[in-house]
XYZ file of C-alpha atoms in Angstrom:
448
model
C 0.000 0.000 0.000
C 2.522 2.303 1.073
C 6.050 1.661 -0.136
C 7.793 1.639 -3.726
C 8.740 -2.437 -2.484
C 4.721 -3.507 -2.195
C 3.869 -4.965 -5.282
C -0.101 -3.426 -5.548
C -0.662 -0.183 -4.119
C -3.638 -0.035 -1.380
C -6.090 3.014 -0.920
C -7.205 2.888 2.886
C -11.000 3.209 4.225
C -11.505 3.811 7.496
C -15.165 3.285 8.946
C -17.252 3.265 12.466
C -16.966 0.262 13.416
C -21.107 -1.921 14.312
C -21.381 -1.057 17.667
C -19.487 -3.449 20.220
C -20.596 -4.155 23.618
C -18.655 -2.383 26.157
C -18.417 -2.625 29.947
C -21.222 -0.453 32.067
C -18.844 1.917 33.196
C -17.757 3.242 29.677
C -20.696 5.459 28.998
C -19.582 7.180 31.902
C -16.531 8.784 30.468
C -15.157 9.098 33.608
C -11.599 9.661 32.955
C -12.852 12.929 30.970
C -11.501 15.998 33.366
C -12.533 19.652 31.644
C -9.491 19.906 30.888
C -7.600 16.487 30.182
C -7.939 13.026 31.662
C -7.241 11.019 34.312
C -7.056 7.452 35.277
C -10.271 6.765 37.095
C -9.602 3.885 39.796
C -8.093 2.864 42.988
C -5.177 1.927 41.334
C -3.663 4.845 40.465
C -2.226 6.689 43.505
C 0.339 8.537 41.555
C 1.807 9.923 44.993
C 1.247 7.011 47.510
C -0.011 10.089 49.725
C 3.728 11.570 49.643
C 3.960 15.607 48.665
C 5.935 15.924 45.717
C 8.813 17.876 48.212
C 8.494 14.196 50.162
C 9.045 12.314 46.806
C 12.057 14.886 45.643
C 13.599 14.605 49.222
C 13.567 10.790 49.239
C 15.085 10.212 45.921
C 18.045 12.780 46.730
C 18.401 10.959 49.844
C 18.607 7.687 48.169
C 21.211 9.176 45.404
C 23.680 10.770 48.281
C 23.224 7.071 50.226
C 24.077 5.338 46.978
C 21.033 3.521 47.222
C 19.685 4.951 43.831
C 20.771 2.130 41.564
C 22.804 3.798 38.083
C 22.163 0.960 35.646
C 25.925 -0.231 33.975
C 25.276 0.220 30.360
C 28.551 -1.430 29.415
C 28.619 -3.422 26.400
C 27.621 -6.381 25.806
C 23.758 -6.175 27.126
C 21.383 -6.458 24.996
C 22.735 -7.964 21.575
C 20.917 -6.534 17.905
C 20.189 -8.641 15.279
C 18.708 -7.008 11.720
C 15.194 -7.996 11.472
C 13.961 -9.514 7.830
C 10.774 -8.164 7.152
C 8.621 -10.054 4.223
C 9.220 -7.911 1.177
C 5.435 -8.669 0.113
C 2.095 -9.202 1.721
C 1.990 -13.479 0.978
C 1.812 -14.637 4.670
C -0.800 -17.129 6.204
C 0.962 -16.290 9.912
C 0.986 -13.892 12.368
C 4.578 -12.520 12.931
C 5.985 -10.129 15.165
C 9.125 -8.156 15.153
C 10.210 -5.929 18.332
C 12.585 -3.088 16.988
C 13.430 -2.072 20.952
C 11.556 -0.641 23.226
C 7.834 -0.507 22.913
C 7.783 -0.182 19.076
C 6.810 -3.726 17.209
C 6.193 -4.621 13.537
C 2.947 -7.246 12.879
C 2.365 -8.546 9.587
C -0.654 -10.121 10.102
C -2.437 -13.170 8.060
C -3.813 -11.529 4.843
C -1.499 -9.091 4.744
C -1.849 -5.593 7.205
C 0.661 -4.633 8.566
C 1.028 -2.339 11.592
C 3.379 -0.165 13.266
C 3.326 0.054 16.851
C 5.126 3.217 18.878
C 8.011 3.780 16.475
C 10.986 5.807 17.399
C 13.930 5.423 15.856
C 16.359 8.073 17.085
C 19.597 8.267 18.933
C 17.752 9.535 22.025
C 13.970 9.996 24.023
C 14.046 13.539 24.688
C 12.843 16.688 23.279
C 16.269 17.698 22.443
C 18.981 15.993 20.356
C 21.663 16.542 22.956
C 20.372 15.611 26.156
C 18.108 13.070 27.517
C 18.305 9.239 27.932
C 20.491 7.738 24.687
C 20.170 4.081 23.475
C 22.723 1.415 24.881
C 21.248 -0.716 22.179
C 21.481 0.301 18.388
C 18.258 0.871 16.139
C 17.839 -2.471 14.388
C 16.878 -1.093 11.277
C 15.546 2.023 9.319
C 12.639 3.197 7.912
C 13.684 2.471 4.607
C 14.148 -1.088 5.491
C 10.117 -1.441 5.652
C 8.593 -2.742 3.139
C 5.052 -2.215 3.922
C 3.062 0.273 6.852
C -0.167 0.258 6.360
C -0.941 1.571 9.507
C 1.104 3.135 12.521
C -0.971 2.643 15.979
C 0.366 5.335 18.884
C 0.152 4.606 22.182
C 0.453 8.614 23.656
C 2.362 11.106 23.367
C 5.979 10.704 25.582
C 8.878 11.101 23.989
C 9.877 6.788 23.843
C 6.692 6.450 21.804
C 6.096 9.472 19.889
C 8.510 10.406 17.483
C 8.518 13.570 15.308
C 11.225 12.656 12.967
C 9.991 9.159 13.452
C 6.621 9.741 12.391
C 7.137 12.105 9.542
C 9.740 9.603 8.104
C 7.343 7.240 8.005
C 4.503 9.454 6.575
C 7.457 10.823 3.606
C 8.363 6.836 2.790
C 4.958 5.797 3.115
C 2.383 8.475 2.591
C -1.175 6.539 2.220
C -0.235 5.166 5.816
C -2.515 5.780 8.213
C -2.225 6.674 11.869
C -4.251 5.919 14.799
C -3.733 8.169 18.379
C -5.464 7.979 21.225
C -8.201 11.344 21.453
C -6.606 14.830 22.052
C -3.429 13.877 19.614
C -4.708 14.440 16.288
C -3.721 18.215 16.430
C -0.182 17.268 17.144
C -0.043 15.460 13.797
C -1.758 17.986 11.713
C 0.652 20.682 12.891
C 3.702 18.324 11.763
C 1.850 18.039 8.543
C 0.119 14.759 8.768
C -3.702 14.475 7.952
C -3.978 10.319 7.497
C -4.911 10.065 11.091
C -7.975 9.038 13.522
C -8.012 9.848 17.111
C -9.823 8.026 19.074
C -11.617 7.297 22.962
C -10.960 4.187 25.068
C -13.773 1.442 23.707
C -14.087 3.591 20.438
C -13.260 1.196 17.143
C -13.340 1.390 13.469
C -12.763 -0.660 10.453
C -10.128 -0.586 8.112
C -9.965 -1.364 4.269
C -7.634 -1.484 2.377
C -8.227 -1.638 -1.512
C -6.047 -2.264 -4.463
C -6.022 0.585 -6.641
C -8.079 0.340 -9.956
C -5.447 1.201 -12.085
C -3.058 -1.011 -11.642
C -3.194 -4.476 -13.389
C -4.027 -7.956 -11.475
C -2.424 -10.631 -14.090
C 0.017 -12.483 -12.087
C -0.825 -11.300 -8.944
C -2.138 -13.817 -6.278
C -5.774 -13.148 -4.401
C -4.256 -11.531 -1.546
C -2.798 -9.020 -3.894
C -6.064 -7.866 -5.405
C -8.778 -8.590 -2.706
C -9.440 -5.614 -0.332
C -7.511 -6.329 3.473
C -9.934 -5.928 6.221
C -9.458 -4.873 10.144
C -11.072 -3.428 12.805
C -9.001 -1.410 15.656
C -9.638 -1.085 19.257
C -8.822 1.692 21.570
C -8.383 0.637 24.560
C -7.751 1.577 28.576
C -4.581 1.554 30.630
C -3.176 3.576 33.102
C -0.285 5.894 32.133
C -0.060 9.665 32.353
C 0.919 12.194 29.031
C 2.715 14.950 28.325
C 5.555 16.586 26.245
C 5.939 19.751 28.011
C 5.729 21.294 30.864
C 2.088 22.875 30.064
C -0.124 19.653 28.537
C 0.198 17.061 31.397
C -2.849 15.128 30.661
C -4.253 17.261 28.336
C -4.133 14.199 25.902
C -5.093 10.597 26.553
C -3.390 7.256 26.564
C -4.560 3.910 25.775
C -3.797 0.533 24.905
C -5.423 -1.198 21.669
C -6.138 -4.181 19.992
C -5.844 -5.156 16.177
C -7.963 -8.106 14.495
C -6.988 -8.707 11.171
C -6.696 -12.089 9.194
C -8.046 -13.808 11.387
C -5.919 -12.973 14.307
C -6.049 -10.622 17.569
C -3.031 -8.450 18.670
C -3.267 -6.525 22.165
C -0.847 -3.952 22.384
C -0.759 -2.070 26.133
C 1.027 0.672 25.161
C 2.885 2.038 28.443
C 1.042 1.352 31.836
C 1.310 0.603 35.495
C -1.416 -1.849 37.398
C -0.965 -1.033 41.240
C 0.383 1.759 42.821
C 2.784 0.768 45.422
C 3.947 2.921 48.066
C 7.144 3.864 49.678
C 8.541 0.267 51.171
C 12.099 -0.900 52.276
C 14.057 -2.291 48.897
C 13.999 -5.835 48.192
C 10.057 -5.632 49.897
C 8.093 -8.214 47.828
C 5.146 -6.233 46.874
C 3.322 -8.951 45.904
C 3.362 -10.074 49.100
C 0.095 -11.229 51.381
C 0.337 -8.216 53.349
C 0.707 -5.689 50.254
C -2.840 -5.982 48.864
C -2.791 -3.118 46.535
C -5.999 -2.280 44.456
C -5.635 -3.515 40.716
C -6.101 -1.281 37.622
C -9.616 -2.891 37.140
C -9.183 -1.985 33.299
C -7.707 -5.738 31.452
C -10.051 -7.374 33.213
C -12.507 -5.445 30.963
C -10.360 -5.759 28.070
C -10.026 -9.601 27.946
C -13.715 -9.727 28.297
C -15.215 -7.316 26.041
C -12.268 -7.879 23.116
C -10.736 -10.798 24.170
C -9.061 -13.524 23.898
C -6.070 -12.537 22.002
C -3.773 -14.588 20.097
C -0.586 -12.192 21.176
C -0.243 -9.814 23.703
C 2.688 -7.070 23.603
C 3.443 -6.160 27.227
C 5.668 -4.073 28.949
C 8.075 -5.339 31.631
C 10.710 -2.775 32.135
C 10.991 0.933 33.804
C 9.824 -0.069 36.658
C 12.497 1.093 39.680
C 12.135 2.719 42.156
C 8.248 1.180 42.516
C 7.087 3.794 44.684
C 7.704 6.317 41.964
C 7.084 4.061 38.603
C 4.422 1.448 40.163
C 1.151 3.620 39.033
C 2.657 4.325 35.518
C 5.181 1.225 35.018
C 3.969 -2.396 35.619
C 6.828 -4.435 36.729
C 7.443 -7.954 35.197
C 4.885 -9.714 38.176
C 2.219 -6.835 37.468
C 2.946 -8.063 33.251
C 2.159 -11.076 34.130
C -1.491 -10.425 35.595
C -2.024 -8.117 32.878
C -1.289 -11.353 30.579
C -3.592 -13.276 32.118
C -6.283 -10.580 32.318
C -6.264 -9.538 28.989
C -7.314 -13.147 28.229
C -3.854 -13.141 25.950
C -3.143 -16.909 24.906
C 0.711 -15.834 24.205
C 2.668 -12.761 24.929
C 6.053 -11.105 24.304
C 7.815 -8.500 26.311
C 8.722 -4.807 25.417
C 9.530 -1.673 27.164
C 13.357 -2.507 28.298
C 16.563 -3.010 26.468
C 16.498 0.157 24.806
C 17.604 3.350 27.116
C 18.426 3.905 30.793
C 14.887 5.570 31.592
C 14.846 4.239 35.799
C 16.442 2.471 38.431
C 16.529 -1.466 37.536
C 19.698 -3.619 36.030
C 19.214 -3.267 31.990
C 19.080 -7.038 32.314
C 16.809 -7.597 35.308
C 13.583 -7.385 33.726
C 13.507 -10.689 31.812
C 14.907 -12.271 34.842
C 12.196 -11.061 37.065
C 9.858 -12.077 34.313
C 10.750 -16.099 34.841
C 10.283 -15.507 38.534
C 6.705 -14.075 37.764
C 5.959 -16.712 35.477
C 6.634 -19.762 37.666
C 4.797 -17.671 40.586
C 2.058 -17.571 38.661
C 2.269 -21.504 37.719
C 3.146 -20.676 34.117
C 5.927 -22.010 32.007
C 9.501 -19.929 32.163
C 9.125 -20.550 28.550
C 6.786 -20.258 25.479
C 3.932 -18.676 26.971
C 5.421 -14.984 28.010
C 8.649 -14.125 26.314
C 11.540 -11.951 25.802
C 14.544 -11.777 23.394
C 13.659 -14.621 21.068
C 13.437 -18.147 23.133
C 13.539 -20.837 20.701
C 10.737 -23.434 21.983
C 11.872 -27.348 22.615
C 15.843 -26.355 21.880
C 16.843 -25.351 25.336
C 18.831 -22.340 24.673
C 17.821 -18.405 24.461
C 18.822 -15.923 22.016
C 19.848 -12.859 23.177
C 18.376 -10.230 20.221
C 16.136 -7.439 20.469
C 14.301 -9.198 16.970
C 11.697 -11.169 17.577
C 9.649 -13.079 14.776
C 6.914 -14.734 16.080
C 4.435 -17.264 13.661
C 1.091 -18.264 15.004
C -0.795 -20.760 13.874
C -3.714 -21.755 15.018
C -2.010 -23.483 18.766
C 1.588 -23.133 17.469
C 4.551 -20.931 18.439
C 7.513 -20.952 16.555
C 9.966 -18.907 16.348
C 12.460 -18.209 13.671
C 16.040 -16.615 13.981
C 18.929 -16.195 11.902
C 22.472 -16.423 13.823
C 23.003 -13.935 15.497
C 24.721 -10.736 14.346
C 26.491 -9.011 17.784
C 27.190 -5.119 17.432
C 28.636 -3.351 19.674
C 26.800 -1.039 21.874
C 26.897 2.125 23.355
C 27.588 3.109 26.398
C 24.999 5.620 28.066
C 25.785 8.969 28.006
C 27.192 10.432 31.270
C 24.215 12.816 30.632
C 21.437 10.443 30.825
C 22.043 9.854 34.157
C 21.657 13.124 35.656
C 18.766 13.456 33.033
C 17.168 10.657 35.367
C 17.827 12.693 38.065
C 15.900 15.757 36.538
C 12.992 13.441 35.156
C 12.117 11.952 38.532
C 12.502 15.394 40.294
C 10.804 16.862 37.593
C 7.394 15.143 38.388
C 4.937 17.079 36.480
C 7.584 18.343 33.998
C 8.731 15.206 32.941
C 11.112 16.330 30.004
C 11.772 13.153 28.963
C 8.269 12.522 28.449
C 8.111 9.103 29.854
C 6.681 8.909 32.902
C-alpha cells in the first residue's frame, strides 16, 4: 500500500466500526476531566499520599546514600540482530518483530501490517543533545520497511512518539494511516500529517484497504487484489501524558487491539497496574500483606475484546516502585495483565532500549521467569523476551523477535546472530534521570 517495495498499491477506508458491547462503566466517560484526563480507579495513587517535596527529598536521599541504583550500560547487554521483514504481503501467519523498546512490527495473516510506537532516534528527549540515549542500536531504518499500512500510537511521551519518526514514516509511506489515542490528532496535523484518527478508550473502526483500480491484477495472487480488512480497538490503561511542561494530561493514553486475518493483537502501550507505596528495597510487593488495588481496566479488556492470540506487554521501567508502580507495571504486574487480557501468548517490550529508571538493563527478563513460575506458568513459550527458541533449550539474546502463530503453534524463527557493539549511556542520561524523577509534572523526557 505504502512503499515503492509492495507490489499493488492499497487506498485505505476507514469506517465506524457496528457497535461493540462495552463494559457499564464506559458510557460514563469518567476519565474525561474539563481539561484532560485522568485514570479513574483505585489503582492509580500517583503519589502514595507523599507531597511531591516528600518524593524529591527521598530520591536525593537515596542518590547521596548510593542507594539509587545507576544501571551499567557497558557493552555487551542487549545484543541486535537485523530484522527480515517479508518484502510482500503473501503470509498465512501472524509474525511479530520488536525493533526495541515498545515499538513492534505485525504482519498479520492476509497481509496488514502495523506499526506500533516507532521511534527510531539516537535519544527519548525533546532535544537531540540531552536526555536518555540508546545502549542498544536501532535495528533497522525506515527504509528497510517494506510495507506500513498503519502506525498505531500509544500517547504522546517522547519513547513512543517520534517527530522525525513519524514524519519519516509518513514521507516513505504516505497513504499510511495513523491511529492516536483522542486529544493527539492536532499534534499530527501541525507536523503536517492528515492520514490520522483519534480516538476514545472502547471507540473502534474498520479498516480497508483496496487495491487501486489502475493497476493491473495478471500475475498477482488473491491476496494481492482482494481488499484487506481490520477493525481497531482503543483501549484503557493507566499511564499519564505529556511533552511539556504545560499539557500534562491534556491528551489521553490507551492501549489497543488489532484483528486482522483472522488474528487478535493486544498492544498495552505504556502502563502501570498497582500503585505501590514507599517500602524498604527488596520488599516483595506482591506479598500477602501488600494488597494493593488492581487497575480494574484488562479485566474489561479480555472480556469485552478478548481472547487474544498475542499480547505485547511491557516489563521494564519499573524502579524505584514507589515512583514508577502507578505508571510502570513491573514484570509480576505483566504477568497479571497477561492473564487478564485473556492473551493466549505474549512477548515482552519496554526494556533493552535506554536507561529511563532504576533497575539492572538485564533484570527485567529475569524477574519475568520468577513471575511466570509464581504464577504456575511455564519460564518458557507462553510470556517471552529476546527470542526463546521453543523445545531447543537455549535463548537468544536479540532485540528481533519473529513470532508465527498458527492456530495453537509458536515458533519462532532466527537467523544467527549478528552481535554489534553497543553504546555506552551517556554520562548525561544519568543526571537526566535525576531531573525526570525530580521533575514530576515536567517530565522532560516525556516518559513517565
Amino acid at each position: 500500500m505504502s512503499s515503492s517495495a509492495a507490489a499493488v498499491l492499497y487506498t485505505v477506508t476507514i469506517s465506524v466500526s457496528p457497535a461493540s458491547a462495552v463494559p457499564d462503566d464506559a458510557s460514563k466517560k469518567s476519565h474525561h476531566l474539563k481539561d484532560g484526563f485522568t485514570n479513574p480507579w483505585e489503582s492509580w495513587d500517583e503519589f502514595k499520599g507523599m507531597k511531591p517535596w516528600e518524593i524529591a527529598k527521598v530520591l536525593l536521599q537515596r542518590r547521596i546514600s548510593g542507594q539509587s541504583n545507576i544501571p551499567d550500560t557497558t557493552p555487551p547487554t542487549v545484543p541486535v540482530q537485523k530484522p527480515e521483514f517479508l518484502p510482500t504481503r503473501e503470509t498465512p501467519n501472524l509474525r511479530a518483530t520488536w525493533l526495541g523498546h515498545a515499538c513492534y512490527y505485525v504482519e498479520f495473516p492476509g497481509g496488514l501490517r502495523v506499526l506500533f510506537d516507532p521511534v527510531f532516534e539516537d535519544r527519548c528527549s525533546p532535544f537531540s543533545w540531552l536526555g536518555p540515549k540508546r545502549y542498544t542500536e536501532v535495528p533497522c531504518q525506515i527504509s528497510d520497511i517494506p510495507i506500513i499500512d498503519a502506525v498505531v500510537i500509544s500517547h504522546n511521551h517522547y519513547d513512543h512518539l517520534s517527530y522525525p519518526t513519524v514524519k519519516g514514516i509518513a514521507k516513505r509511506h504516505p497513504n499510511c494511516h495513523f491511529f492516536v489515542p483522542l486529544g493527539n490528532k492536532q499534534w499530527f496535523h501541525d507536523s503536517g500529517i492528515k492520514n490520522v484518527t483519534e480516538l476514545d478508550w472502547w471507540d473502534q473502526r474498520d479498516i480497508t484497504l483496496s487495491p487501486s483500480q489502475n493497476q493491473p491484477t495478471e500475475g498477482k495472487s488473491a491476496s494481492q487484489t482482494g481488499d484487506i480488512t481490520a477493525r481497531i480497538s482503543c483501549l484503557p490503561c493507566q499511564h499519564a501524558s505529556a511533552r511539556g511542561i504545560f499539557d500534562r494530561q491534556k491528551t489521553l493514553w490507551s492501549s489497543w487491539g488489532v484483528e486482522s486475518g483472522g488474528r487478535k493483537v493486544f498492544f498495552a502501550g505504556d502502563t502501570g497496574y498497582r500503585s505501590v507505596p514507599l517500602l524498604p528495597d527488596g520488599t516483595d510487593d506482591y506479598g500477602p500483606e501488600h494488597n494493593y488495588p488492581r487497575c480494574p481496566a484488562f479485566k474489561q479488556v479480555g472480556e469485552y475484546r478478548g481472547p487474544f492470540d498475542l499480547g505485547l506487554i511491557p516489563i521494564g521501567a519499573y524502579a524505584p516502585r514507589f515512583i514508577m508502580s502507578c505508571v510502570h507495571a513491573d514484570p509480576h504486574d505483566a504477568v497479571h495483565i497477561f492473564q487478564d487480557t485473556q492473551c493466549k501468548r505474549a512477548l515482552g517490550m519496554h526494556w533493552g532500549t535506554w536507561v529511563l529508571t532504576e533497575e539492572d538493563v538485564l533484570e527485567p527478563p529475569e524477574k519475568l521467569r520468577q513471575a511466570l513460575k509464581r504464577n504456575g506458568l511455564p519460564e518458557t513459550g507462553v510470556f517471552d523476551v529476546f527470542g526463546e527458541l521453543f523445545g531447543r533449550g537455549y535463548l537468544i539474546l536479540s532485540p528481533v523477535i519473529i513470532i508465527i502463530i498458527v492456530i495453537n503453534t509458536i515458533d519462532i524463527e532466527s537467523n544467527d546472530l549478528n552481535l554489534k557493539r553497543v553504546c555506552q549511556a551517556d554520562k548525561l542520561a544519568a543526571i537526566f534521570l535525576v531531573i525526570q524523577i525530580l521533575s514530576t509534572y515536567i517530565r522532560l523526557e516525556g516518559d513517565h
